[in-house]
Amino acid sequence: MKPSNQPTIPSSPSPTLILGTAMWGWTTPRAACFELLDDFYRHGFREVDGATNYPINKRPEDFRKAENILLEWIKAHEIKDLKVMMKVGSINNMRTPENNLSKSFLLMLLDEYRNLFGSNLDTFMIHWDNRAAEAEIRESLEALARARELGVRAGLSGIKHPEAYAQLNKEFGFNFRIQFKHNILQSDYPRYKPFHGKAGFITYGINAGGIKLDPKEYGRGSSLMARGGKTEEEPAIARPLKAILGKATRAEGRPGVSSFNHCGMTFAYHSPDVTGILLGASTSKQLKDSLEFFSALKTYNYRDLYERLKELHEKQAGKV
Ligand SMILES: NC(=O)c1ccc[n+]([C@@H]2O[C@H](COP(=O)([O-])OP(=O)(O)OC[C@H]3O[C@@H](n4cnc5c(N)ncnc54)[C@H](OP(=O)(O)O)[C@@H]3O)[C@@H](O)[C@H]2O)c1
């Protein structure tokens, strides 16, 4: 048997990393966003995720603030080779399901984002759709088809009825990129069954919004707290995770796994259909840690740890 400290020979390309911007201009100040972009870009990464409604902090004056920080950085450095994924449809940042996915509105946004981002626009993604009606979804797909003609990839996120999209896609033939929530506590992968093996899946929320194994690690600007999560007590998942980490990670020649973030990255990296991992790093220090651990995932074999995390995830999902 191959010892696990030997380099992995990947059977399929490893997932790429995508820098998330959901907390930009909210818990992550503009200067920190600039530092994150500088570091991410300097390390050779190019993919950045955005959405018209970021940050979703219920402050109307912050609508589109995250994309504007990104645009400011792009302009300041005259960047032309980013790969920006824009999620569209929301008409405010109030955390409500109000949106507009009509063909005309999507085409208008496509035009606008092509003007704003130029060659940096890579993916145009429908964001939050609760509709099931075929005629309405068809309209949205017609707008994505226009994006494809212009060399922009098509994506889906927060789709309540993936089966309706899959049915229509028999005509459209999109090679969709799909953002889905996927972490040890919870995963939307089962809901996207019609696309299993047929789309490039991109994980978000790998830290379940900012969970720490030890409550002492939560800072004052903790992103979990800002999102309304509990930070006073050790999360219930901490004990079984620490037991797994105690057994699994050390003494095998590979870098150790010490945080919820490392577990989330391992779980995402080896999950089926995953072609991208969204990083929600809020500081340069966190980004450095995630980039280093990504490099370890590419170099060493962590599949045994993944299997243990998957077992825990399945037990957890059974509880819900
Ligand atoms: N498609 C969608 O509907 C959707 C939904 C949500 C997010 N997204 C995208 O996915 C991105 C990531 O989502 P998310 O913010 O929910 O991700 P997440 O990974 O679950 O949470 C991010 C938080 O985890 C903590 N963290 C991240 N890296 C860490 C590290 N190396 N060490 C320790 N803690 C670390 C930070 O919390 P602290 O700041 O408290 O330290 C950070 O704010 C977003 O920015 C957005 O672009 C998409």
CSV table of C-alpha atoms and ligand atoms in Angstrom, one decimal:
chain,number,residue,atom,x,y,z
A,1,MET,CA,0.0,0.0,0.0
A,2,LYS,CA,1.3,3.5,-0.8
A,3,PRO,CA,2.3,5.3,2.3
A,4,SER,CA,0.3,8.5,2.8
A,5,ASN,CA,3.3,10.8,3.0
A,6,GLN,CA,4.0,10.1,-0.7
A,7,PRO,CA,2.8,12.6,-3.3
A,8,THR,CA,-0.7,11.9,-4.6
A,9,ILE,CA,-1.1,11.1,-8.2
A,10,PRO,CA,-4.4,12.8,-9.0
A,11,SER,CA,-6.8,10.8,-11.2
A,12,SER,CA,-8.7,14.0,-12.2
A,13,PRO,CA,-7.5,17.6,-12.1
A,14,SER,CA,-7.5,19.0,-8.6
A,15,PRO,CA,-10.1,21.7,-7.7
A,16,THR,CA,-9.1,25.3,-8.3
A,17,LEU,CA,-9.3,28.0,-5.6
A,18,ILE,CA,-11.7,31.0,-5.9
A,19,LEU,CA,-11.5,34.0,-3.6
A,20,GLY,CA,-14.8,34.9,-2.1
A,21,THR,CA,-16.1,38.4,-1.5
A,22,ALA,CA,-19.3,38.0,0.5
A,23,MET,CA,-18.0,39.8,3.6
A,24,TRP,CA,-16.1,42.6,1.8
A,25,GLY,CA,-17.1,46.0,3.0
A,26,TRP,CA,-18.8,44.4,5.9
A,27,THR,CA,-16.5,42.4,8.3
A,28,THR,CA,-13.6,42.7,5.9
A,29,PRO,CA,-12.6,46.3,5.4
A,30,ARG,CA,-11.5,47.6,2.0
A,31,ALA,CA,-7.8,47.7,2.9
A,32,ALA,CA,-7.9,44.0,4.0
A,33,CYS,CA,-9.7,43.1,0.7
A,34,PHE,CA,-6.9,44.8,-1.3
A,35,GLU,CA,-4.3,42.8,0.7
A,36,LEU,CA,-6.2,39.6,0.0
A,37,LEU,CA,-6.3,40.4,-3.7
A,38,ASP,CA,-2.6,41.3,-3.7
A,39,ASP,CA,-1.6,38.0,-2.0
A,40,PHE,CA,-3.9,35.8,-4.0
A,41,TYR,CA,-2.8,37.3,-7.3
A,42,ARG,CA,0.9,37.2,-6.4
A,43,HIS,CA,0.5,33.4,-5.7
A,44,GLY,CA,-0.7,32.9,-9.2
A,45,PHE,CA,-4.4,32.5,-8.5
A,46,ARG,CA,-6.9,34.3,-10.7
A,47,GLU,CA,-10.5,33.3,-9.8
A,48,VAL,CA,-12.6,35.7,-7.8
A,49,ASP,CA,-16.3,35.2,-6.9
A,50,GLY,CA,-18.8,38.1,-6.6
A,51,ALA,CA,-22.5,38.8,-6.5
A,52,THR,CA,-24.5,42.0,-7.1
A,53,ASN,CA,-25.9,41.8,-3.6
A,54,TYR,CA,-22.6,41.5,-1.7
A,55,PRO,CA,-22.3,42.3,1.2
A,56,ILE,CA,-25.7,40.9,2.2
A,57,ASN,CA,-25.6,43.0,5.4
A,58,LYS,CA,-29.1,44.6,5.1
A,59,ARG,CA,-27.6,48.1,4.6
A,60,PRO,CA,-29.0,49.5,1.4
A,61,GLU,CA,-26.1,52.0,1.2
A,62,ASP,CA,-23.7,48.9,0.9
A,63,PHE,CA,-25.5,47.4,-2.2
A,64,ARG,CA,-22.8,46.5,-4.7
A,65,LYS,CA,-20.0,47.6,-2.3
A,66,ALA,CA,-18.0,44.3,-2.6
A,67,GLU,CA,-17.9,44.4,-6.4
A,68,ASN,CA,-16.8,48.1,-6.3
A,69,ILE,CA,-13.9,47.3,-4.1
A,70,LEU,CA,-12.9,44.6,-6.5
A,71,LEU,CA,-13.3,47.0,-9.5
A,72,GLU,CA,-11.2,49.6,-7.7
A,73,TRP,CA,-8.3,47.1,-7.3
A,74,ILE,CA,-8.6,45.9,-10.9
A,75,LYS,CA,-8.4,49.5,-12.1
A,76,ALA,CA,-5.6,50.5,-9.8
A,77,HIS,CA,-3.4,47.6,-11.0
A,78,GLU,CA,-4.7,47.6,-14.6
A,79,ILE,CA,-5.5,43.9,-14.3
A,80,LYS,CA,-6.8,42.1,-17.4
A,81,ASP,CA,-6.4,38.4,-16.5
A,82,LEU,CA,-8.7,37.8,-13.5
A,83,LYS,CA,-11.5,35.3,-13.9
A,84,VAL,CA,-14.4,36.9,-12.2
A,85,MET,CA,-17.6,34.9,-11.5
A,86,MET,CA,-20.6,37.3,-11.0
A,87,LYS,CA,-23.8,36.0,-9.5
A,88,VAL,CA,-26.7,38.0,-10.6
A,89,GLY,CA,-30.5,38.4,-10.1
A,90,SER,CA,-30.8,39.9,-6.6
A,91,ILE,CA,-32.2,43.4,-6.6
A,92,ASN,CA,-31.1,44.4,-3.1
A,93,ASN,CA,-28.8,43.2,-0.3
A,94,MET,CA,-31.6,42.8,2.4
A,95,ARG,CA,-31.3,39.0,2.5
A,96,THR,CA,-34.7,38.5,0.9
A,97,PRO,CA,-35.5,36.3,-2.0
A,98,GLU,CA,-36.5,39.3,-4.2
A,99,ASN,CA,-34.9,39.0,-7.5
A,100,ASN,CA,-35.3,39.5,-11.2
A,101,LEU,CA,-34.3,36.7,-13.6
A,102,SER,CA,-36.1,37.9,-16.6
A,103,LYS,CA,-34.2,37.7,-19.9
A,104,SER,CA,-34.2,41.5,-20.4
A,105,PHE,CA,-32.8,42.2,-16.9
A,106,LEU,CA,-30.1,39.5,-17.2
A,107,LEU,CA,-29.0,40.8,-20.6
A,108,MET,CA,-28.8,44.2,-19.2
A,109,LEU,CA,-26.6,43.0,-16.3
A,110,LEU,CA,-24.5,41.0,-18.7
A,111,ASP,CA,-23.9,44.1,-20.7
A,112,GLU,CA,-23.1,46.1,-17.6
A,113,TYR,CA,-20.7,43.5,-16.1
A,114,ARG,CA,-18.9,43.1,-19.5
A,115,ASN,CA,-18.4,46.8,-19.5
A,116,LEU,CA,-17.2,47.0,-15.9
A,117,PHE,CA,-14.9,43.9,-15.9
A,118,GLY,CA,-13.9,43.7,-19.5
A,119,SER,CA,-11.7,40.7,-20.1
A,120,ASN,CA,-11.8,39.8,-16.4
A,121,LEU,CA,-15.4,38.6,-16.6
A,122,ASP,CA,-15.3,34.8,-16.8
A,123,THR,CA,-18.6,33.4,-15.5
A,124,PHE,CA,-22.2,34.8,-15.3
A,125,MET,CA,-24.2,32.9,-12.7
A,126,ILE,CA,-27.9,32.9,-11.8
A,127,HIS,CA,-28.2,33.6,-8.1
A,128,TRP,CA,-31.1,32.2,-6.1
A,129,ASP,CA,-34.0,30.8,-8.1
A,130,ASN,CA,-37.1,29.4,-6.4
A,131,ARG,CA,-39.1,29.1,-9.7
A,132,ALA,CA,-40.2,25.8,-11.2
A,133,ALA,CA,-42.0,27.1,-14.3
A,134,GLU,CA,-40.3,26.0,-17.5
A,135,ALA,CA,-41.2,29.1,-19.6
A,136,GLU,CA,-39.6,31.4,-17.0
A,137,ILE,CA,-36.5,29.4,-16.6
A,138,ARG,CA,-36.1,29.1,-20.3
A,139,GLU,CA,-36.0,32.9,-20.5
A,140,SER,CA,-33.1,33.0,-18.1
A,141,LEU,CA,-31.3,30.3,-19.9
A,142,GLU,CA,-31.6,32.3,-23.2
A,143,ALA,CA,-29.7,35.1,-21.5
A,144,LEU,CA,-27.0,32.6,-20.4
A,145,ALA,CA,-26.9,31.4,-24.0
A,146,ARG,CA,-26.0,34.9,-25.1
A,147,ALA,CA,-23.3,35.0,-22.4
A,148,ARG,CA,-21.9,31.8,-23.8
A,149,GLU,CA,-21.8,33.2,-27.3
A,150,LEU,CA,-19.7,36.1,-25.9
A,151,GLY,CA,-17.3,33.6,-24.3
A,152,VAL,CA,-18.6,33.9,-20.8
A,153,ARG,CA,-19.3,30.7,-18.9
A,154,ALA,CA,-22.7,29.9,-17.4
A,155,GLY,CA,-23.4,29.2,-13.8
A,156,LEU,CA,-26.1,28.4,-11.2
A,157,SER,CA,-26.3,29.0,-7.5
A,158,GLY,CA,-29.1,28.6,-4.9
A,159,ILE,CA,-31.4,26.8,-7.3
A,160,LYS,CA,-34.6,25.3,-5.7
A,161,HIS,CA,-35.5,23.1,-8.6
A,162,PRO,CA,-32.4,21.8,-10.3
A,163,GLU,CA,-34.5,19.1,-12.0
A,164,ALA,CA,-36.3,21.8,-14.0
A,165,TYR,CA,-32.9,23.3,-15.1
A,166,ALA,CA,-31.6,19.8,-16.0
A,167,GLN,CA,-34.6,19.0,-18.1
A,168,LEU,CA,-34.3,22.3,-20.1
A,169,ASN,CA,-30.5,21.8,-20.4
A,170,LYS,CA,-31.1,18.9,-22.7
A,171,GLU,CA,-31.9,21.6,-25.3
A,172,PHE,CA,-29.3,24.2,-24.2
A,173,GLY,CA,-26.4,21.9,-23.5
A,174,PHE,CA,-24.6,24.1,-20.9
A,175,ASN,CA,-21.6,22.8,-19.1
A,176,PHE,CA,-22.8,24.6,-15.9
A,177,ARG,CA,-20.6,25.7,-13.0
A,178,ILE,CA,-22.7,25.2,-9.9
A,179,GLN,CA,-22.0,26.8,-6.5
A,180,PHE,CA,-23.3,24.7,-3.7
A,181,LYS,CA,-23.1,24.8,0.1
A,182,HIS,CA,-20.9,21.9,1.2
A,183,ASN,CA,-19.3,21.3,4.6
A,184,ILE,CA,-19.0,18.7,7.3
A,185,LEU,CA,-22.3,19.8,8.9
A,186,GLN,CA,-24.4,20.3,5.8
A,187,SER,CA,-24.4,19.8,2.0
A,188,ASP,CA,-26.7,20.7,-0.8
A,189,TYR,CA,-25.1,18.1,-3.1
A,190,PRO,CA,-28.0,15.6,-2.9
A,191,ARG,CA,-30.4,18.3,-4.1
A,192,TYR,CA,-28.4,18.8,-7.3
A,193,LYS,CA,-28.6,15.0,-8.2
A,194,PRO,CA,-29.8,15.7,-11.8
A,195,PHE,CA,-26.3,17.4,-12.3
A,196,HIS,CA,-24.1,14.8,-10.6
A,197,GLY,CA,-21.4,13.9,-13.0
A,198,LYS,CA,-22.6,16.5,-15.5
A,199,ALA,CA,-21.5,19.9,-14.0
A,200,GLY,CA,-18.5,21.5,-12.4
A,201,PHE,CA,-19.4,21.9,-8.7
A,202,ILE,CA,-17.9,24.7,-6.6
A,203,THR,CA,-18.1,24.5,-2.8
A,204,TYR,CA,-19.0,27.4,-0.6
A,205,GLY,CA,-19.4,27.7,3.2
A,206,ILE,CA,-16.6,25.2,3.9
A,207,ASN,CA,-16.3,26.7,7.4
A,208,ALA,CA,-20.0,26.7,7.8
A,209,GLY,CA,-19.9,30.5,7.8
A,210,GLY,CA,-16.9,30.8,10.2
A,211,ILE,CA,-17.0,28.0,12.8
A,212,LYS,CA,-13.9,27.6,15.0
A,213,LEU,CA,-13.0,24.4,17.0
A,214,ASP,CA,-12.3,26.5,20.0
A,215,PRO,CA,-14.5,29.5,21.0
A,216,LYS,CA,-11.4,31.4,22.1
A,217,GLU,CA,-10.5,31.7,18.4
A,218,TYR,CA,-13.5,33.9,17.5
A,219,GLY,CA,-12.3,37.5,17.1
A,220,ARG,CA,-14.4,40.6,17.7
A,221,GLY,CA,-15.3,41.0,14.1
A,222,SER,CA,-16.1,37.3,13.8
A,223,SER,CA,-17.9,36.5,10.6
A,224,LEU,CA,-20.1,33.8,12.3
A,225,MET,CA,-21.2,36.4,14.8
A,226,ALA,CA,-22.0,39.0,12.1
A,227,ARG,CA,-24.2,36.3,10.4
A,228,GLY,CA,-26.1,35.6,13.6
A,229,GLY,CA,-24.3,32.4,14.6
A,230,LYS,CA,-23.4,31.3,18.1
A,231,THR,CA,-19.8,31.9,19.2
A,232,GLU,CA,-19.9,31.5,23.0
A,233,GLU,CA,-19.8,27.7,23.2
A,234,GLU,CA,-17.8,25.0,21.6
A,235,PRO,CA,-19.8,23.7,18.6
A,236,ALA,CA,-21.2,20.2,19.0
A,237,ILE,CA,-19.1,19.1,16.0
A,238,ALA,CA,-15.8,20.0,17.8
A,239,ARG,CA,-15.5,16.9,19.9
A,240,PRO,CA,-15.9,14.3,17.2
A,241,LEU,CA,-13.7,16.3,14.9
A,242,LYS,CA,-11.0,16.6,17.4
A,243,ALA,CA,-11.1,12.9,18.0
A,244,ILE,CA,-10.7,12.3,14.2
A,245,LEU,CA,-7.8,14.8,14.0
A,246,GLY,CA,-6.1,13.2,17.0
A,247,LYS,CA,-6.1,9.9,15.2
A,248,ALA,CA,-5.7,10.9,11.6
A,249,THR,CA,-3.3,13.5,10.9
A,250,ARG,CA,0.1,13.5,12.6
A,251,ALA,CA,3.0,11.1,12.4
A,252,GLU,CA,2.5,10.4,8.7
A,253,GLY,CA,5.0,12.9,7.3
A,254,ARG,CA,2.5,15.3,6.0
A,255,PRO,CA,1.5,18.7,7.4
A,256,GLY,CA,-1.0,18.3,10.3
A,257,VAL,CA,-4.6,19.3,10.2
A,258,SER,CA,-5.5,21.6,13.0
A,259,SER,CA,-8.5,23.7,12.3
A,260,PHE,CA,-12.1,23.5,11.1
A,261,ASN,CA,-10.9,25.3,7.9
A,262,HIS,CA,-8.4,22.5,7.2
A,263,CYS,CA,-11.1,19.9,7.7
A,264,GLY,CA,-13.5,21.8,5.4
A,265,MET,CA,-10.9,22.1,2.7
A,266,THR,CA,-10.0,18.4,2.9
A,267,PHE,CA,-13.7,17.5,2.8
A,268,ALA,CA,-14.3,19.7,-0.3
A,269,TYR,CA,-11.1,18.8,-2.1
A,270,HIS,CA,-11.9,15.1,-2.2
A,271,SER,CA,-15.7,15.3,-2.7
A,272,PRO,CA,-17.1,14.0,-6.0
A,273,ASP,CA,-17.6,16.5,-8.9
A,274,VAL,CA,-15.8,19.3,-7.0
A,275,THR,CA,-13.9,21.5,-9.5
A,276,GLY,CA,-13.5,24.6,-7.3
A,277,ILE,CA,-13.3,25.6,-3.7
A,278,LEU,CA,-14.4,29.0,-2.5
A,279,LEU,CA,-12.2,30.6,0.1
A,280,GLY,CA,-13.8,33.0,2.6
A,281,ALA,CA,-10.6,34.1,4.1
A,282,SER,CA,-11.1,37.4,6.0
A,283,THR,CA,-7.4,38.2,6.6
A,284,SER,CA,-4.1,37.7,4.8
A,285,LYS,CA,-3.0,35.4,7.6
A,286,GLN,CA,-6.1,33.2,7.0
A,287,LEU,CA,-5.4,33.3,3.2
A,288,LYS,CA,-1.8,32.2,3.8
A,289,ASP,CA,-2.9,29.3,5.9
A,290,SER,CA,-5.5,28.2,3.3
A,291,LEU,CA,-3.0,28.5,0.4
A,292,GLU,CA,-0.4,26.5,2.3
A,293,PHE,CA,-2.9,23.8,3.2
A,294,PHE,CA,-4.1,23.7,-0.4
A,295,SER,CA,-0.6,23.0,-1.4
A,296,ALA,CA,-0.4,20.2,1.1
A,297,LEU,CA,-3.7,18.7,-0.2
A,298,LYS,CA,-2.2,18.7,-3.7
A,299,THR,CA,1.1,17.2,-2.6
A,300,TYR,CA,0.1,14.6,0.0
A,301,ASN,CA,-2.6,12.0,0.3
A,302,TYR,CA,-5.4,13.0,2.8
A,303,ARG,CA,-8.0,10.6,1.4
A,304,ASP,CA,-8.0,8.7,4.7
A,305,LEU,CA,-9.0,11.9,6.6
A,306,TYR,CA,-11.6,12.7,3.9
A,307,GLU,CA,-13.2,9.2,4.5
A,308,ARG,CA,-13.4,9.8,8.2
A,309,LEU,CA,-14.9,13.3,7.7
A,310,LYS,CA,-17.4,11.9,5.2
A,311,GLU,CA,-18.5,9.3,7.8
A,312,LEU,CA,-19.0,12.1,10.3
A,313,HIS,CA,-20.8,14.2,7.8
A,314,GLU,CA,-23.2,11.3,7.0
A,315,LYS,CA,-23.9,10.8,10.7
A,316,GLN,CA,-24.5,14.5,11.1
A,317,ALA,CA,-26.8,14.7,8.0
A,318,GLY,CA,-28.8,11.7,9.4
A,319,LYS,CA,-29.4,13.7,12.6
A,320,VAL,CA,-30.9,16.7,10.7
B,1,LIG,N1,-23.5,30.8,-3.9
B,1,LIG,C1,-23.9,31.3,-2.8
B,1,LIG,O1,-25.2,31.4,-2.5
B,1,LIG,C2,-22.9,31.6,-1.8
B,1,LIG,C3,-23.3,31.7,-0.4
B,1,LIG,C4,-22.3,32.0,0.5
B,1,LIG,C5,-21.0,32.2,0.0
B,1,LIG,N2,-20.7,32.2,-1.3
B,1,LIG,C6,-19.3,32.5,-1.7
B,1,LIG,O2,-18.4,31.7,-1.1
B,1,LIG,C7,-17.4,32.5,-0.3
B,1,LIG,C8,-17.1,31.8,1.0
B,1,LIG,O3,-18.3,31.6,1.7
B,1,LIG,P1,-18.3,31.7,3.3
B,1,LIG,O4,-17.8,33.1,3.7
B,1,LIG,O5,-19.7,31.3,3.7
B,1,LIG,O6,-17.2,30.7,3.7
B,1,LIG,P2,-16.8,29.9,5.0
B,1,LIG,O7,-15.4,29.4,4.6
B,1,LIG,O8,-17.8,29.0,5.5
B,1,LIG,O9,-16.6,31.1,6.1
B,1,LIG,C9,-15.7,32.1,6.0
B,1,LIG,C10,-15.1,32.4,7.4
B,1,LIG,O10,-14.4,31.2,7.9
B,1,LIG,C11,-13.3,31.7,8.6
B,1,LIG,N3,-12.0,31.3,7.9
B,1,LIG,C12,-11.8,31.3,6.6
B,1,LIG,N4,-10.5,30.9,6.3
B,1,LIG,C13,-10.0,30.6,7.5
B,1,LIG,C14,-8.7,30.1,7.9
B,1,LIG,N5,-7.7,29.9,7.0
B,1,LIG,N6,-8.5,29.9,9.2
B,1,LIG,C15,-9.4,30.2,10.2
B,1,LIG,N7,-10.7,30.7,9.8
B,1,LIG,C16,-10.9,30.9,8.5
B,1,LIG,C17,-13.4,33.3,8.7
B,1,LIG,O11,-14.1,33.6,9.8
B,1,LIG,P3,-13.6,34.9,10.7
B,1,LIG,O12,-13.6,36.0,9.8
B,1,LIG,O13,-14.7,35.0,11.8
B,1,LIG,O14,-12.3,34.5,11.2
B,1,LIG,C18,-14.2,33.5,7.4
B,1,LIG,O15,-14.9,34.8,7.5
B,1,LIG,C19,-18.1,33.9,-0.1
B,1,LIG,O16,-17.2,34.9,0.1
B,1,LIG,C20,-18.9,34.0,-1.4
B,1,LIG,O17,-18.0,34.5,-2.4
B,1,LIG,C21,-21.6,31.9,-2.2
